[in-house]
Amino acid sequence: DLRILLPRGLEIVGAVVSSSGDTAATKNDATRAGDFAFGLQQELGLAANSGSDGITVIAALAVESLSTNESVMCYSQYDGSRLQLLEEEIVQEWPWRDTCLLRCQLQLSMPLYLPSIVTLAEYEEQVIGSVDSIISNLKSSRAVFLFERQGETVLIHASDKPNAKAVAADVQQIPSESTLSSLQGSILQPAENQIPVPMKLILMIRPSCSKTSSPFMQYLPAKSLVELHLLRMSLDVLCLAPSHLSAADATTLLVVPALCDQLIVMCKMANKNATHNPKKGIASQTGFAIGRPMLRVANALTLASLESRSNHSAGGKRLLDVHIGLPASTVAGGCQSLIAGSYEYYHYLQDRFDDNGWGCAYRSLQTIISWFRLQHYTSITVPTHREIQECLVEIGDKEGSFIGSQEWIGAIELSFVLDKLLGVTSKILSVRSGAEMPSKGRELALHFRTQGTPVMIGGGVLAYTLLGVDFNELTGEIMFLILDPHYTGGEDLKSIRNGGWCGWKGTITTNGQQFFLANKFYNLLLPQRPITV
């Protein structure tokens, strides 16, 4: 991390505490300590810029004398064999004496293909994979460096086999062994005690020139919708290189490693920022799904909201979650899959509006929209019958005469309204006969486990709201948790439960009648949770 803050080619060896009594001895201790430190790095293969690669390493050591309590800075150069202490007059001219500053800037846009609900591990895996790919390209023969000088551009290849066809015709190509001092040419030398202007490098990654290469497609199956995200990074490195070093060696030994180091550090920061993202970070710690609105201010629980839930009412107007506390179904060995979240019970004759005999699908739609409201996916008010009709006319599904009428609507119309008002998509399941309803048990169980939204069932002239299923996969036996909008009484929970207006229903009722009629076809509306919140 410290190396990122320094020009490449400049090494900080460390701090030395000396027990010597004079400055000369203290500096001598510093030199010995530096020799040992560099030698140890060489033995362990940790030296970033070893002198054996032809680079003279400039080292800085902070030295504190225990006897005099004085601190001094020692500057040395390391040529691969020993550390040589620099004299004071040389230090004054250092580091611009016999060196060249190189600067390379690079703008990156890394594509990340992430599911809408992404774990931190998946995010980190893609970021690391993208960074590794870029580092591989930087170290390959496809990397081309362009040096800008005095209004012209010269080409440097880090590889031994340059391909001049990969760059523009007006770019001058020079031998890779050309030294940095020859590239500097007529660049103005800095005045005394002034920093020279760095030589600017432009990096290009040329495409593969293989004649046998051909376009290809790759299919990546995903569990959910995948979105493209661009992770943008701006690299900016500065290198301090000896003037006698060849341009190719300078790019290979200094510039490329500096870019790679900066990329790795930025990759770590990107992953760290992902964990500190308020939504992602809290969600990863609590186990919340990122795609669901669980951390909004509107989700805060108040004493009033808790009290209304305990009274099974919403603001004293409509009953809330009337299925809670019902007796269990009679399916042996079944597995219950139920609605996830709260809803309001809408039924006939509410709000002093007489829709008896034609408004059951409207009431089922109102129950569904109330679920999206109470889960904070939307803040719109639950629409009235007239507003639902106006919506269908607005999108062109119905004629103007439909507004104010008592015409029935079905699952298809409900899907149109949900899409228009909430932006919610829906799936439609169809069965040719009520007798085939048990065949949809597995699909309905999956819906309630993954989506948890209320389901509207429409068949003939009747509509119901489905709150869950109890399904035995081995025997196929199933019961449906039905919320019946045809109830015409008051908001009395006991009357609703005793009258069977909310309860478990089989295909055949307790009095031997068919609940789902065999001579009617049915459409089931399965609203889908929004995946981006």
Short mmCIF file of C-alpha atoms in Angstrom, two decimals:
data_model
loop_
_atom_site.label_atom_id
_atom_site.label_comp_id
_atom_site.label_asym_id
_atom_site.label_seq_id
_atom_site.Cartn_x
_atom_site.Cartn_y
_atom_site.Cartn_z
CA ASP A 1 0.00 0.00 0.00
CA LEU A 2 2.90 2.37 0.74
CA ARG A 3 4.47 1.67 -2.64
CA ILE A 4 1.33 2.97 -4.38
CA LEU A 5 1.95 6.42 -2.91
CA LEU A 6 5.52 6.64 -4.24
CA PRO A 7 6.94 6.87 -7.73
CA ARG A 8 7.87 3.43 -8.98
CA GLY A 9 11.65 3.07 -8.69
CA LEU A 10 11.76 4.73 -5.28
CA GLU A 11 11.84 2.35 -2.34
CA ILE A 12 11.28 3.12 1.34
CA VAL A 13 13.47 0.66 3.25
CA GLY A 14 12.25 1.48 6.74
CA ALA A 15 13.22 3.11 10.02
CA VAL A 16 16.52 2.39 11.76
CA VAL A 17 17.20 2.93 15.45
CA SER A 18 20.94 3.36 16.09
CA SER A 19 22.88 3.27 19.35
CA SER A 20 25.93 5.00 17.84
CA GLY A 21 27.05 8.28 19.31
CA ASP A 22 27.78 10.39 16.23
CA THR A 23 26.10 11.14 12.95
CA ALA A 24 28.68 9.35 10.79
CA ALA A 25 28.33 6.14 12.78
CA THR A 26 24.56 6.44 12.72
CA LYS A 27 24.57 6.71 8.93
CA ASN A 28 26.93 3.75 8.77
CA ASP A 29 24.46 1.71 10.83
CA ALA A 30 21.72 2.80 8.44
CA THR A 31 23.76 1.60 5.46
CA ARG A 32 24.37 -1.79 7.07
CA ALA A 33 20.70 -2.13 7.96
CA GLY A 34 19.72 -1.20 4.41
CA ASP A 35 22.15 -3.75 2.95
CA PHE A 36 20.65 -6.43 5.14
CA ALA A 37 17.06 -5.42 4.29
CA PHE A 38 17.69 -5.46 0.54
CA GLY A 39 19.64 -8.70 0.77
CA LEU A 40 16.79 -10.32 2.67
CA GLN A 41 14.26 -9.12 0.09
CA GLN A 42 16.45 -10.57 -2.67
CA GLU A 43 16.69 -13.95 -0.93
CA LEU A 44 12.94 -14.09 -0.38
CA GLY A 45 12.13 -12.83 -3.88
CA LEU A 46 10.27 -9.83 -2.46
CA ALA A 47 12.32 -7.02 -3.97
CA ALA A 48 10.05 -4.99 -6.22
CA ASN A 49 12.86 -3.29 -8.15
CA SER A 50 15.98 -5.36 -7.73
CA GLY A 51 19.22 -3.87 -8.95
CA SER A 52 19.93 -7.06 -10.86
CA ASP A 53 17.26 -5.99 -13.38
CA GLY A 54 19.40 -3.03 -14.36
CA ILE A 55 17.50 -0.52 -12.24
CA THR A 56 19.33 1.55 -9.66
CA VAL A 57 17.03 1.70 -6.67
CA ILE A 58 16.86 4.92 -4.69
CA ALA A 59 16.30 4.15 -1.00
CA ALA A 60 15.29 6.41 1.87
CA LEU A 61 15.91 5.47 5.50
CA ALA A 62 14.70 7.30 8.59
CA VAL A 63 17.40 6.99 11.29
CA GLU A 64 17.01 7.86 14.96
CA SER A 65 20.00 7.92 17.31
CA LEU A 66 19.29 6.75 20.85
CA SER A 67 22.30 8.59 22.25
CA THR A 68 21.63 12.01 20.67
CA ASN A 69 17.84 11.77 20.18
CA GLU A 70 18.34 13.15 16.69
CA SER A 71 16.57 11.92 13.58
CA VAL A 72 18.16 12.11 10.15
CA MET A 73 17.14 11.02 6.66
CA CYS A 74 19.64 8.98 4.66
CA TYR A 75 19.33 8.58 0.90
CA SER A 76 21.11 5.70 -0.77
CA GLN A 77 21.22 3.94 -4.08
CA TYR A 78 21.24 0.18 -4.52
CA ASP A 79 22.80 -1.33 -7.62
CA GLY A 80 22.02 -4.98 -6.89
CA SER A 81 25.10 -5.72 -4.79
CA ARG A 82 25.34 -3.14 -2.01
CA LEU A 83 23.74 0.01 -0.68
CA GLN A 84 25.83 3.14 -1.33
CA LEU A 85 25.18 6.20 0.83
CA LEU A 86 24.66 9.37 -1.20
CA GLU A 87 26.65 12.49 -0.34
CA GLU A 88 24.82 15.65 0.68
CA GLU A 89 25.58 17.51 -2.55
CA ILE A 90 24.25 14.58 -4.57
CA VAL A 91 21.11 14.47 -2.45
CA GLN A 92 20.43 18.11 -3.31
CA GLU A 93 20.31 17.21 -7.00
CA TRP A 94 18.56 13.93 -6.40
CA PRO A 95 16.31 12.45 -7.63
CA TRP A 96 16.46 14.36 -10.94
CA ARG A 97 20.12 13.59 -11.59
CA ASP A 98 20.46 10.96 -14.33
CA THR A 99 16.80 9.95 -13.99
CA CYS A 100 13.64 10.37 -16.00
CA LEU A 101 10.05 10.71 -14.77
CA LEU A 102 7.47 8.62 -16.64
CA ARG A 103 3.74 9.11 -16.21
CA CYS A 104 1.03 6.80 -17.52
CA GLN A 105 -2.71 7.40 -17.16
CA LEU A 106 -5.35 4.85 -18.01
CA GLN A 107 -9.15 5.00 -17.94
CA LEU A 108 -10.87 1.62 -17.49
CA SER A 109 -14.52 0.57 -17.70
CA MET A 110 -14.85 -2.99 -16.48
CA PRO A 111 -18.15 -4.73 -17.32
CA LEU A 112 -19.74 -6.67 -14.46
CA TYR A 113 -22.72 -8.94 -15.15
CA LEU A 114 -24.54 -9.15 -11.84
CA PRO A 115 -27.90 -10.65 -10.86
CA SER A 116 -30.41 -8.24 -9.38
CA ILE A 117 -29.94 -9.81 -5.96
CA VAL A 118 -26.17 -10.22 -5.67
CA THR A 119 -24.10 -11.54 -2.80
CA LEU A 120 -20.85 -9.91 -1.76
CA ALA A 121 -18.94 -13.05 -2.79
CA GLU A 122 -20.39 -12.90 -6.31
CA TYR A 123 -19.48 -9.22 -6.62
CA GLU A 124 -15.92 -9.76 -5.42
CA GLU A 125 -15.47 -12.76 -7.74
CA GLN A 126 -16.39 -10.72 -10.81
CA VAL A 127 -14.26 -7.72 -9.82
CA ILE A 128 -11.21 -9.89 -9.15
CA GLY A 129 -11.75 -11.77 -12.41
CA SER A 130 -11.94 -8.54 -14.43
CA VAL A 131 -8.82 -7.13 -12.77
CA ASP A 132 -6.89 -10.36 -13.38
CA SER A 133 -7.85 -10.20 -17.06
CA ILE A 134 -6.60 -6.60 -17.37
CA ILE A 135 -3.33 -7.44 -15.60
CA SER A 136 -2.83 -10.36 -17.96
CA ASN A 137 -3.27 -8.02 -20.95
CA LEU A 138 -0.85 -5.48 -19.49
CA LYS A 139 1.83 -8.15 -19.15
CA SER A 140 1.21 -9.66 -22.58
CA SER A 141 2.69 -8.75 -25.93
CA ARG A 142 -0.56 -6.98 -26.81
CA ALA A 143 0.42 -3.97 -24.64
CA VAL A 144 1.75 -1.05 -26.71
CA PHE A 145 3.18 2.14 -25.19
CA LEU A 146 3.28 5.47 -27.00
CA PHE A 147 5.69 8.16 -25.79
CA GLU A 148 4.66 11.74 -26.48
CA ARG A 149 7.44 14.31 -27.05
CA GLN A 150 7.57 17.73 -28.66
CA GLY A 151 4.44 17.31 -30.78
CA GLU A 152 5.28 13.81 -32.03
CA THR A 153 4.49 10.33 -30.87
CA VAL A 154 6.88 7.40 -30.81
CA LEU A 155 5.96 3.76 -30.35
CA ILE A 156 7.53 1.44 -27.81
CA HIS A 157 6.76 -2.27 -27.67
CA ALA A 158 7.37 -4.18 -24.50
CA SER A 159 7.42 -7.39 -26.55
CA ASP A 160 10.28 -8.60 -28.70
CA LYS A 161 8.14 -8.90 -31.83
CA PRO A 162 6.36 -5.60 -32.47
CA ASN A 163 3.56 -5.40 -34.98
CA ALA A 164 3.59 -2.01 -36.72
CA LYS A 165 0.20 -2.67 -38.34
CA ALA A 166 -1.48 -2.37 -34.96
CA VAL A 167 -0.99 1.43 -34.74
CA ALA A 168 -1.58 4.47 -36.89
CA ALA A 169 0.72 5.18 -39.83
CA ASP A 170 1.78 8.58 -38.49
CA VAL A 171 3.28 7.06 -35.35
CA GLN A 172 7.06 6.72 -35.43
CA GLN A 173 8.26 3.29 -34.33
CA ILE A 174 11.68 3.09 -32.67
CA PRO A 175 13.80 0.13 -31.56
CA SER A 176 12.86 -1.23 -28.15
CA GLU A 177 16.48 -0.88 -26.97
CA SER A 178 16.36 2.92 -27.31
CA THR A 179 17.23 4.54 -24.00
CA LEU A 180 15.08 7.03 -22.14
CA SER A 181 17.75 9.70 -22.54
CA SER A 182 17.52 9.37 -26.33
CA LEU A 183 13.73 9.65 -26.14
CA GLN A 184 13.95 12.82 -24.10
CA GLY A 185 15.67 14.53 -27.04
CA SER A 186 15.04 18.24 -26.99
CA ILE A 187 12.77 18.23 -23.94
CA LEU A 188 13.73 21.22 -21.81
CA GLN A 189 15.93 20.31 -18.88
CA PRO A 190 14.66 21.53 -15.50
CA ALA A 191 16.17 24.51 -13.86
CA GLU A 192 18.04 24.07 -10.59
CA ASN A 193 15.88 22.70 -7.75
CA GLN A 194 12.87 22.35 -10.08
CA ILE A 195 11.01 19.18 -10.94
CA PRO A 196 11.15 18.15 -14.62
CA VAL A 197 8.00 17.58 -16.62
CA PRO A 198 7.27 13.84 -16.76
CA MET A 199 7.35 12.10 -20.12
CA LYS A 200 3.80 11.11 -20.99
CA LEU A 201 2.97 7.51 -21.91
CA ILE A 202 -0.19 6.33 -23.62
CA LEU A 203 -1.10 2.68 -23.23
CA MET A 204 -2.95 0.74 -25.93
CA ILE A 205 -4.09 -2.88 -25.81
CA ARG A 206 -4.17 -3.97 -29.42
CA PRO A 207 -6.68 -6.68 -30.49
CA SER A 208 -5.62 -10.19 -31.31
CA CYS A 209 -4.24 -10.42 -34.85
CA SER A 210 -4.77 -14.15 -35.26
CA LYS A 211 -6.09 -14.96 -38.74
CA THR A 212 -7.89 -18.04 -37.43
CA SER A 213 -9.89 -16.15 -34.82
CA SER A 214 -13.64 -15.97 -35.39
CA PRO A 215 -16.62 -14.49 -33.54
CA PHE A 216 -18.15 -16.62 -30.83
CA MET A 217 -21.12 -16.53 -28.49
CA GLN A 218 -21.18 -17.65 -24.90
CA TYR A 219 -24.31 -18.67 -23.02
CA LEU A 220 -24.24 -17.89 -19.32
CA PRO A 221 -27.30 -19.35 -17.54
CA ALA A 222 -28.43 -17.27 -14.60
CA LYS A 223 -30.80 -17.87 -11.71
CA SER A 224 -32.36 -14.43 -12.11
CA LEU A 225 -32.23 -11.40 -14.37
CA VAL A 226 -28.65 -10.26 -14.97
CA GLU A 227 -27.79 -6.58 -15.33
CA LEU A 228 -24.71 -4.93 -16.81
CA HIS A 229 -22.79 -2.66 -14.44
CA LEU A 230 -19.67 -0.69 -15.41
CA LEU A 231 -16.97 -0.36 -12.77
CA ARG A 232 -14.89 2.65 -13.78
CA MET A 233 -11.30 3.06 -12.61
CA SER A 234 -8.78 5.83 -13.34
CA LEU A 235 -5.16 4.69 -13.10
CA ASP A 236 -2.38 7.25 -12.80
CA VAL A 237 1.18 6.09 -12.10
CA LEU A 238 4.48 7.94 -11.89
CA CYS A 239 7.80 6.16 -12.32
CA LEU A 240 11.37 7.27 -11.62
CA ALA A 241 13.73 5.53 -14.05
CA PRO A 242 17.45 5.84 -14.76
CA SER A 243 18.04 7.67 -18.04
CA HIS A 244 20.29 4.90 -19.35
CA LEU A 245 17.49 2.35 -19.07
CA SER A 246 15.94 1.19 -22.35
CA ALA A 247 12.40 2.27 -23.08
CA ALA A 248 11.21 -1.34 -23.28
CA ASP A 249 12.79 -2.20 -19.90
CA ALA A 250 11.32 0.94 -18.34
CA THR A 251 7.81 -0.05 -19.39
CA THR A 252 8.26 -3.73 -18.49
CA LEU A 253 10.05 -3.29 -15.16
CA LEU A 254 8.50 -0.08 -13.90
CA VAL A 255 5.35 1.12 -15.65
CA VAL A 256 3.52 -2.19 -16.01
CA PRO A 257 4.18 -3.34 -12.39
CA ALA A 258 3.09 0.08 -11.14
CA LEU A 259 -0.18 -0.17 -13.09
CA CYS A 260 -0.76 -3.70 -11.81
CA ASP A 261 -0.12 -2.71 -8.19
CA GLN A 262 -2.51 0.23 -8.47
CA LEU A 263 -5.16 -2.01 -10.03
CA ILE A 264 -4.91 -4.51 -7.18
CA VAL A 265 -5.24 -1.80 -4.54
CA MET A 266 -8.24 -0.26 -6.35
CA CYS A 267 -9.81 -3.71 -6.61
CA LYS A 268 -9.53 -4.07 -2.83
CA MET A 269 -11.07 -0.63 -2.38
CA ALA A 270 -13.95 -1.47 -4.72
CA ASN A 271 -14.73 -4.62 -2.71
CA LYS A 272 -14.38 -2.68 0.54
CA ASN A 273 -16.78 0.00 -0.71
CA ALA A 274 -19.27 -2.72 -1.66
CA THR A 275 -19.28 -3.98 1.93
CA HIS A 276 -19.70 -0.40 3.17
CA ASN A 277 -22.62 0.29 0.82
CA PRO A 278 -25.47 0.95 3.27
CA LYS A 279 -27.92 -1.30 1.47
CA LYS A 280 -25.50 -4.11 0.57
CA GLY A 281 -23.59 -3.92 3.84
CA ILE A 282 -26.59 -4.07 6.17
CA ALA A 283 -28.27 -6.64 3.97
CA SER A 284 -25.23 -8.93 4.08
CA GLN A 285 -25.05 -8.64 7.89
CA THR A 286 -28.76 -9.17 8.50
CA GLY A 287 -29.49 -11.67 5.74
CA PHE A 288 -32.00 -9.31 4.07
CA ALA A 289 -32.55 -9.65 0.34
CA ILE A 290 -31.19 -6.57 -1.47
CA GLY A 291 -34.04 -6.57 -4.01
CA ARG A 292 -36.76 -6.08 -1.39
CA PRO A 293 -37.70 -2.80 0.32
CA MET A 294 -36.73 -3.66 3.91
CA LEU A 295 -34.57 -0.67 4.83
CA ARG A 296 -36.85 2.24 3.93
CA VAL A 297 -38.10 4.80 6.43
CA ALA A 298 -41.65 3.74 5.58
CA ASN A 299 -40.86 0.28 6.98
CA ALA A 300 -40.27 1.61 10.49
CA LEU A 301 -42.56 0.00 13.05
CA THR A 302 -44.58 2.32 15.28
CA LEU A 303 -46.74 1.53 18.27
CA ALA A 304 -49.79 2.45 16.20
CA SER A 305 -48.88 0.01 13.44
CA LEU A 306 -48.18 -2.78 15.92
CA GLU A 307 -51.49 -2.15 17.68
CA SER A 308 -53.43 -2.17 14.39
CA ARG A 309 -51.83 -5.49 13.46
CA SER A 310 -52.75 -7.04 16.80
CA ASN A 311 -56.34 -5.93 16.27
CA HIS A 312 -56.36 -7.46 12.74
CA SER A 313 -57.34 -4.13 11.28
CA ALA A 314 -55.81 -1.45 9.11
CA GLY A 315 -56.76 1.94 10.43
CA GLY A 316 -60.03 0.47 11.77
CA LYS A 317 -61.52 0.19 8.23
CA ARG A 318 -60.49 -3.20 6.86
CA LEU A 319 -59.34 -6.42 8.37
CA LEU A 320 -55.68 -7.28 8.09
CA ASP A 321 -54.18 -10.78 7.64
CA VAL A 322 -57.41 -12.63 8.37
CA HIS A 323 -55.85 -16.04 7.68
CA ILE A 324 -53.60 -15.88 10.74
CA GLY A 325 -54.85 -18.27 13.43
CA LEU A 326 -56.89 -20.52 11.13
CA PRO A 327 -56.98 -24.27 11.88
CA ALA A 328 -54.53 -26.40 9.90
CA SER A 329 -55.58 -28.06 6.65
CA THR A 330 -56.39 -31.78 6.48
CA VAL A 331 -53.64 -32.69 3.98
CA ALA A 332 -51.60 -35.57 5.42
CA GLY A 333 -47.85 -35.02 5.08
CA GLY A 334 -48.30 -31.80 3.19
CA CYS A 335 -46.02 -28.78 3.10
CA GLN A 336 -47.58 -25.34 3.52
CA SER A 337 -46.45 -22.50 1.24
CA LEU A 338 -48.11 -19.22 2.24
CA ILE A 339 -48.25 -15.54 1.37
CA ALA A 340 -45.28 -13.53 2.70
CA GLY A 341 -46.34 -10.24 4.26
CA SER A 342 -49.52 -8.42 5.17
CA TYR A 343 -52.62 -7.53 3.14
CA GLU A 344 -56.04 -5.96 3.61
CA TYR A 345 -59.23 -7.96 3.06
CA TYR A 346 -61.36 -6.34 0.33
CA HIS A 347 -64.83 -7.77 -0.31
CA TYR A 348 -68.32 -6.92 -1.55
CA LEU A 349 -70.19 -3.84 -0.31
CA GLN A 350 -67.21 -2.13 1.32
CA ASP A 351 -66.99 1.69 1.25
CA ARG A 352 -70.79 1.80 0.81
CA PHE A 353 -70.32 0.66 -2.78
CA ASP A 354 -72.68 -2.01 -4.10
CA ASP A 355 -70.70 -4.37 -6.34
CA ASN A 356 -72.55 -7.52 -5.27
CA GLY A 357 -72.61 -10.00 -8.12
CA TRP A 358 -69.98 -8.41 -10.40
CA GLY A 359 -67.10 -6.86 -8.40
CA CYS A 360 -65.27 -9.92 -7.01
CA ALA A 361 -62.26 -9.59 -9.37
CA TYR A 362 -62.03 -5.87 -8.57
CA ARG A 363 -61.94 -6.73 -4.85
CA SER A 364 -59.28 -9.37 -5.40
CA LEU A 365 -57.17 -6.81 -7.29
CA GLN A 366 -57.58 -4.34 -4.42
CA THR A 367 -56.35 -6.98 -1.96
CA ILE A 368 -53.30 -7.63 -4.16
CA ILE A 369 -52.47 -3.91 -4.44
CA SER A 370 -52.86 -3.53 -0.67
CA TRP A 371 -50.16 -6.21 -0.30
CA PHE A 372 -47.75 -4.20 -2.45
CA ARG A 373 -48.59 -1.08 -0.40
CA LEU A 374 -48.02 -2.75 2.96
CA GLN A 375 -44.70 -4.21 1.73
CA HIS A 376 -43.74 -0.65 0.65
CA TYR A 377 -43.26 -1.45 -3.02
CA THR A 378 -45.62 1.42 -3.79
CA SER A 379 -47.22 4.38 -2.07
CA ILE A 380 -50.24 4.81 -4.35
CA THR A 381 -53.70 4.48 -2.84
CA VAL A 382 -55.68 1.34 -3.59
CA PRO A 383 -57.75 2.21 -6.68
CA THR A 384 -61.54 2.22 -6.69
CA HIS A 385 -63.64 0.28 -9.19
CA ARG A 386 -63.98 3.37 -11.37
CA GLU A 387 -60.23 4.07 -11.29
CA ILE A 388 -59.55 0.47 -12.35
CA GLN A 389 -61.98 0.88 -15.25
CA GLU A 390 -60.41 4.21 -16.24
CA CYS A 391 -56.99 2.57 -16.28
CA LEU A 392 -58.19 -0.18 -18.67
CA VAL A 393 -59.76 2.42 -20.95
CA GLU A 394 -56.58 4.54 -20.88
CA ILE A 395 -54.38 1.67 -22.07
CA GLY A 396 -56.89 0.84 -24.85
CA ASP A 397 -58.13 -2.48 -23.49
CA LYS A 398 -61.72 -1.27 -23.05
CA GLU A 399 -64.05 1.22 -24.73
CA GLY A 400 -65.08 4.44 -23.02
CA SER A 401 -68.52 3.01 -22.20
CA PHE A 402 -66.79 0.56 -19.84
CA ILE A 403 -66.31 3.30 -17.23
CA GLY A 404 -69.13 3.22 -14.68
CA SER A 405 -70.43 -0.14 -15.91
CA GLN A 406 -70.83 -3.40 -13.99
CA GLU A 407 -68.85 -5.53 -16.42
CA TRP A 408 -66.68 -8.34 -15.08
CA ILE A 409 -62.95 -8.39 -15.45
CA GLY A 410 -60.55 -11.33 -15.26
CA ALA A 411 -56.92 -12.25 -14.67
CA ILE A 412 -55.74 -10.68 -17.93
CA GLU A 413 -57.27 -7.29 -17.10
CA LEU A 414 -55.78 -7.46 -13.60
CA SER A 415 -52.32 -8.00 -15.06
CA PHE A 416 -52.77 -4.89 -17.25
CA VAL A 417 -53.71 -2.73 -14.24
CA LEU A 418 -50.82 -4.00 -12.11
CA ASP A 419 -48.38 -3.26 -14.90
CA LYS A 420 -49.83 0.21 -15.52
CA LEU A 421 -50.22 1.39 -11.93
CA LEU A 422 -47.36 -0.41 -10.17
CA GLY A 423 -44.99 -1.53 -12.91
CA VAL A 424 -45.53 -5.09 -11.66
CA THR A 425 -45.35 -7.97 -14.13
CA SER A 426 -47.43 -11.11 -13.71
CA LYS A 427 -47.47 -14.70 -14.80
CA ILE A 428 -50.68 -16.35 -15.98
CA LEU A 429 -51.41 -20.03 -15.36
CA SER A 430 -54.35 -21.54 -17.23
CA VAL A 431 -56.27 -24.77 -16.65
CA ARG A 432 -59.00 -26.09 -18.93
CA SER A 433 -61.07 -27.44 -16.06
CA GLY A 434 -61.42 -26.95 -12.34
CA ALA A 435 -60.59 -30.62 -11.97
CA GLU A 436 -57.04 -29.85 -13.19
CA MET A 437 -56.32 -27.33 -10.42
CA PRO A 438 -54.35 -29.87 -8.29
CA SER A 439 -51.92 -30.28 -11.21
CA LYS A 440 -50.72 -26.72 -10.55
CA GLY A 441 -49.84 -27.49 -6.93
CA ARG A 442 -46.08 -27.60 -7.44
CA GLU A 443 -46.02 -24.34 -9.43
CA LEU A 444 -48.18 -22.55 -6.88
CA ALA A 445 -46.04 -23.79 -3.98
CA LEU A 446 -42.94 -22.49 -5.77
CA HIS A 447 -44.63 -19.12 -6.34
CA PHE A 448 -45.42 -18.63 -2.65
CA ARG A 449 -41.92 -19.73 -1.60
CA THR A 450 -40.14 -17.38 -4.03
CA GLN A 451 -42.58 -14.48 -4.63
CA GLY A 452 -45.00 -14.61 -1.70
CA THR A 453 -47.60 -12.43 -3.41
CA PRO A 454 -51.40 -13.06 -3.32
CA VAL A 455 -52.77 -14.92 -6.35
CA MET A 456 -56.04 -14.16 -8.11
CA ILE A 457 -58.05 -17.13 -9.40
CA GLY A 458 -60.70 -16.37 -12.02
CA GLY A 459 -63.09 -18.88 -13.53
CA GLY A 460 -66.55 -18.47 -15.03
CA VAL A 461 -68.15 -15.54 -13.24
CA LEU A 462 -66.29 -16.01 -9.95
CA ALA A 463 -62.96 -14.75 -8.64
CA TYR A 464 -61.04 -15.65 -5.50
CA THR A 465 -57.82 -14.59 -3.81
CA LEU A 466 -55.38 -17.42 -3.09
CA LEU A 467 -53.17 -16.98 -0.02
CA GLY A 468 -51.29 -20.30 -0.05
CA VAL A 469 -51.36 -24.04 -0.65
CA ASP A 470 -50.77 -27.15 1.45
CA PHE A 471 -49.32 -29.67 -0.99
CA ASN A 472 -48.06 -33.26 -0.66
CA GLU A 473 -45.64 -33.86 -3.53
CA LEU A 474 -45.75 -37.64 -3.11
CA THR A 475 -49.52 -38.11 -3.20
CA GLY A 476 -50.49 -34.95 -5.07
CA GLU A 477 -53.07 -34.12 -2.41
CA ILE A 478 -53.58 -30.36 -2.10
CA MET A 479 -55.71 -27.79 -0.32
CA PHE A 480 -56.02 -24.11 -1.19
CA LEU A 481 -56.08 -21.24 1.32
CA ILE A 482 -58.90 -19.12 -0.15
CA LEU A 483 -59.81 -15.53 0.70
CA ASP A 484 -63.32 -15.05 -0.69
CA PRO A 485 -64.23 -11.51 -1.89
CA HIS A 486 -67.95 -12.46 -2.11
CA TYR A 487 -68.46 -11.81 1.61
CA THR A 488 -71.11 -9.09 2.17
CA GLY A 489 -71.06 -8.69 5.96
CA GLY A 490 -69.27 -6.30 8.28
CA GLU A 491 -65.63 -6.33 9.40
CA ASP A 492 -66.13 -9.12 11.91
CA LEU A 493 -63.32 -11.68 12.01
CA LYS A 494 -65.37 -14.35 13.77
CA SER A 495 -68.18 -14.18 11.20
CA ILE A 496 -65.70 -14.41 8.34
CA ARG A 497 -63.96 -17.48 9.72
CA ASN A 498 -67.11 -19.27 10.85
CA GLY A 499 -68.73 -18.61 7.50
CA GLY A 500 -65.79 -20.10 5.59
CA TRP A 501 -65.00 -16.82 3.80
CA CYS A 502 -61.33 -17.40 4.60
CA GLY A 503 -60.15 -20.97 4.99
CA TRP A 504 -58.68 -24.12 3.50
CA LYS A 505 -60.58 -25.48 0.52
CA GLY A 506 -60.16 -28.75 -1.34
CA THR A 507 -61.35 -29.44 -4.87
CA ILE A 508 -64.41 -31.01 -3.24
CA THR A 509 -66.04 -29.14 -0.36
CA THR A 510 -67.22 -30.71 2.91
CA ASN A 511 -70.79 -30.97 1.57
CA GLY A 512 -69.62 -32.89 -1.49
CA GLN A 513 -69.79 -30.07 -4.03
CA GLN A 514 -67.07 -29.03 -6.43
CA PHE A 515 -65.23 -25.89 -5.31
CA PHE A 516 -63.53 -25.51 -8.69
CA LEU A 517 -66.07 -26.45 -11.32
CA ALA A 518 -65.07 -29.15 -13.80
CA ASN A 519 -66.93 -27.47 -16.67
CA LYS A 520 -65.17 -24.11 -16.28
CA PHE A 521 -61.69 -23.00 -17.29
CA TYR A 522 -59.59 -20.97 -14.86
CA ASN A 523 -56.84 -18.37 -15.16
CA LEU A 524 -54.51 -17.78 -12.23
CA LEU A 525 -52.73 -14.42 -11.92
CA LEU A 526 -49.32 -14.67 -10.20
CA PRO A 527 -47.90 -11.15 -9.55
CA GLN A 528 -44.10 -11.01 -9.45
CA ARG A 529 -42.10 -9.02 -6.93
CA PRO A 530 -40.19 -6.10 -8.44
CA ILE A 531 -36.53 -7.09 -8.71
CA THR A 532 -35.06 -3.58 -8.56
CA VAL A 533 -36.05 -1.52 -5.55
#
